[in-house]
PDB file of C-alpha atoms in Angstrom:
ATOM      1  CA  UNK D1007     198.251  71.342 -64.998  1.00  0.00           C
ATOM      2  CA  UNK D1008     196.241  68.004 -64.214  1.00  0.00           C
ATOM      3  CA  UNK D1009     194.498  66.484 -66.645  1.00  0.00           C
ATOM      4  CA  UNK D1010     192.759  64.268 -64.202  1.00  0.00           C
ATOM      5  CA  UNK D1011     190.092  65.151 -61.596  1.00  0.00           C
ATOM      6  CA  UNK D1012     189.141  63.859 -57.992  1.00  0.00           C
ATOM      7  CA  UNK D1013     186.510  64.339 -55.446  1.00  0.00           C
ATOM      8  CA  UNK D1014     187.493  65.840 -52.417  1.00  0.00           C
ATOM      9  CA  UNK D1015     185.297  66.095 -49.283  1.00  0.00           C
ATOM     10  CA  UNK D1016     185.899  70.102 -48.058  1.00  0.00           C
ATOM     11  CA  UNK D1017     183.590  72.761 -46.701  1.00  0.00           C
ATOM     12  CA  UNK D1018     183.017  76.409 -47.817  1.00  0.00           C
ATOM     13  CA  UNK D1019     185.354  77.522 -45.078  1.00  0.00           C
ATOM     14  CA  UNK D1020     188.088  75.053 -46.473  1.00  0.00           C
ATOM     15  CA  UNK D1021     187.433  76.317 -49.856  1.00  0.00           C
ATOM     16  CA  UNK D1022     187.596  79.449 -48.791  1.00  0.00           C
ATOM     17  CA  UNK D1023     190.349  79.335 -47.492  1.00  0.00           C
ATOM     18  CA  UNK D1024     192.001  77.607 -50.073  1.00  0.00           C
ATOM     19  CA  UNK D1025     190.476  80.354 -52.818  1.00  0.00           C
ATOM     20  CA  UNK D1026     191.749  83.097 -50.848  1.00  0.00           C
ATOM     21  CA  UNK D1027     195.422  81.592 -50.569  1.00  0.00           C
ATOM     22  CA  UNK D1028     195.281  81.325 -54.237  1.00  0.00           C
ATOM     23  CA  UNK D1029     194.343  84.691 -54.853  1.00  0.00           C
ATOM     24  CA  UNK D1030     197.593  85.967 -52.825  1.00  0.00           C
ATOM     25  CA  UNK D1031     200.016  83.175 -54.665  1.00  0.00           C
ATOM     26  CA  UNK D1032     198.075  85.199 -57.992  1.00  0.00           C
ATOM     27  CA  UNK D1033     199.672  88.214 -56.330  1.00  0.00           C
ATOM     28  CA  UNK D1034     203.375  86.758 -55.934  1.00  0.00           C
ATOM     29  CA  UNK D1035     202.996  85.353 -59.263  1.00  0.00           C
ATOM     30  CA  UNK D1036     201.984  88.801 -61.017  1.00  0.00           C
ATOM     31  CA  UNK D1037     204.825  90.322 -59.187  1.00  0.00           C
ATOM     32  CA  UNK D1038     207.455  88.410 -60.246  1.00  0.00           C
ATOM     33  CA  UNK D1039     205.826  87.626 -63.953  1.00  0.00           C
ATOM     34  CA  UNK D1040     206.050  91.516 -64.209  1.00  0.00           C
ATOM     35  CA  UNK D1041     210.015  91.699 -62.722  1.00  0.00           C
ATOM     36  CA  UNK D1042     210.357  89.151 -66.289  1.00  0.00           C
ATOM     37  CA  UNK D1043     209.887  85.539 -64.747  1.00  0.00           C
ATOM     38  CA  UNK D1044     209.163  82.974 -67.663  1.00  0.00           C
ATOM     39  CA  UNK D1045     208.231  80.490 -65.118  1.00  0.00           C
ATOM     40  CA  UNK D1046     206.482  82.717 -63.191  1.00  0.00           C
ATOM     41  CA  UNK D1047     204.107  83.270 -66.142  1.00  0.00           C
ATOM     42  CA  UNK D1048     203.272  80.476 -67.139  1.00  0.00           C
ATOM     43  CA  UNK D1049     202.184  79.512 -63.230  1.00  0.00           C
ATOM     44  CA  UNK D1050     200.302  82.726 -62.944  1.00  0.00           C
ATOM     45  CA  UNK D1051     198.085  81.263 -66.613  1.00  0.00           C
ATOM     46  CA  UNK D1052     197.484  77.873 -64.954  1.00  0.00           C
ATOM     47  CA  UNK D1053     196.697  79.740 -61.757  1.00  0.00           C
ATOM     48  CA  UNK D1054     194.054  82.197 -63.210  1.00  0.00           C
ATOM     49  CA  UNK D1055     192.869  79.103 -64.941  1.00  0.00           C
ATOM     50  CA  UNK D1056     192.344  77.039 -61.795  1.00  0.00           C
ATOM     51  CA  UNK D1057     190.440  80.425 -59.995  1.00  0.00           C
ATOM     52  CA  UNK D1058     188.043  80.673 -62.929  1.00  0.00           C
ATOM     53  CA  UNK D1059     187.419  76.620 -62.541  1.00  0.00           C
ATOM     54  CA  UNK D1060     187.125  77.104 -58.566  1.00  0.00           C
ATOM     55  CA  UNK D1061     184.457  80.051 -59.285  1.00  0.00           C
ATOM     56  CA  UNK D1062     182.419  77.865 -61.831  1.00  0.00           C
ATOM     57  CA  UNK D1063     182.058  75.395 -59.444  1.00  0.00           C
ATOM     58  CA  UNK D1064     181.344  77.165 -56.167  1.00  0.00           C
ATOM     59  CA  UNK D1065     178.567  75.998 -54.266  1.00  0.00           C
ATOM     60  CA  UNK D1066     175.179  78.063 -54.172  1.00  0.00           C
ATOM     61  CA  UNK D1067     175.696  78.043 -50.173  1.00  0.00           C
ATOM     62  CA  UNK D1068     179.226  79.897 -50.142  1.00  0.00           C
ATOM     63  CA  UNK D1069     178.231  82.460 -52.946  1.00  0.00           C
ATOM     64  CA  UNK D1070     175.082  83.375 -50.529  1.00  0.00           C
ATOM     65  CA  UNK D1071     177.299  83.145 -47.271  1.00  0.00           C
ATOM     66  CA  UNK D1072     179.345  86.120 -49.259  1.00  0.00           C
ATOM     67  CA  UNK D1073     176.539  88.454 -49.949  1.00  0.00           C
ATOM     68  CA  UNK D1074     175.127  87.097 -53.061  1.00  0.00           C
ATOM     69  CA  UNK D1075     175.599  89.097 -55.595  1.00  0.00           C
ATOM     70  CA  UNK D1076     177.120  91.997 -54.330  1.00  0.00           C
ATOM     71  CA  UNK D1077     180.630  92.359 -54.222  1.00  0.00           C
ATOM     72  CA  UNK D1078     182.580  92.365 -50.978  1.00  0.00           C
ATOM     73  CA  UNK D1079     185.258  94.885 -49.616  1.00  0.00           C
ATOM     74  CA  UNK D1080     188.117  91.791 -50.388  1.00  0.00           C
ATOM     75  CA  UNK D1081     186.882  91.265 -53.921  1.00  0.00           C
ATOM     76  CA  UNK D1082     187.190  94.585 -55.007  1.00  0.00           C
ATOM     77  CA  UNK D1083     190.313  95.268 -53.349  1.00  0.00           C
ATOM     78  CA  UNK D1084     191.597  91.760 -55.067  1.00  0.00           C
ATOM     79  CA  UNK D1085     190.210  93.361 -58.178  1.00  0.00           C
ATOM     80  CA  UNK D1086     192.466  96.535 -58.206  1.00  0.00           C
ATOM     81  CA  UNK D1087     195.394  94.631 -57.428  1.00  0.00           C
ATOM     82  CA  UNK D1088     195.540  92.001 -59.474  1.00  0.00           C
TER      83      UNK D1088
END
């Protein structure tokens, strides 16, 4: 992965956008990890790596544009299959 970190200008719907085409690569990735892909793996650990930095640094605005703390219909269908 990249050691080294820039600033990009993007909104919550860019970001969201962008989290929720990660979340299907996570899918793909699983899949073929499962069917024995080395590679695949490893891309699925720096993948679930990258989510888990995207959700540390969401802003306040998108978590409360989702509901807040409650969890959506997407979420817990990601949750089940991934």
């Amino acid at each position: 992965m990249f050691d080294d970190t820039q600033k990009l200008d993007l909104s919550s719907k860019d970001l969201s956008l962008i989290e929720d085409a990660l979340h299907t690569q996570q899918k793909i990735l699983s899949m073929q990890s499962r069917a024995g892909g080395a590679e695949a793996k490893s891309r699925l650990t720096d993948l679930k790596q990258l989510l888990r930095r995207l959700r540390q640094q969401t802003p306040e605005e998108r978590a409360e544009n989702r509901g807040g703390s409650t969890v959506s219909w997407s979420q817990m269908a990601r949750s089940l299959f991934c």
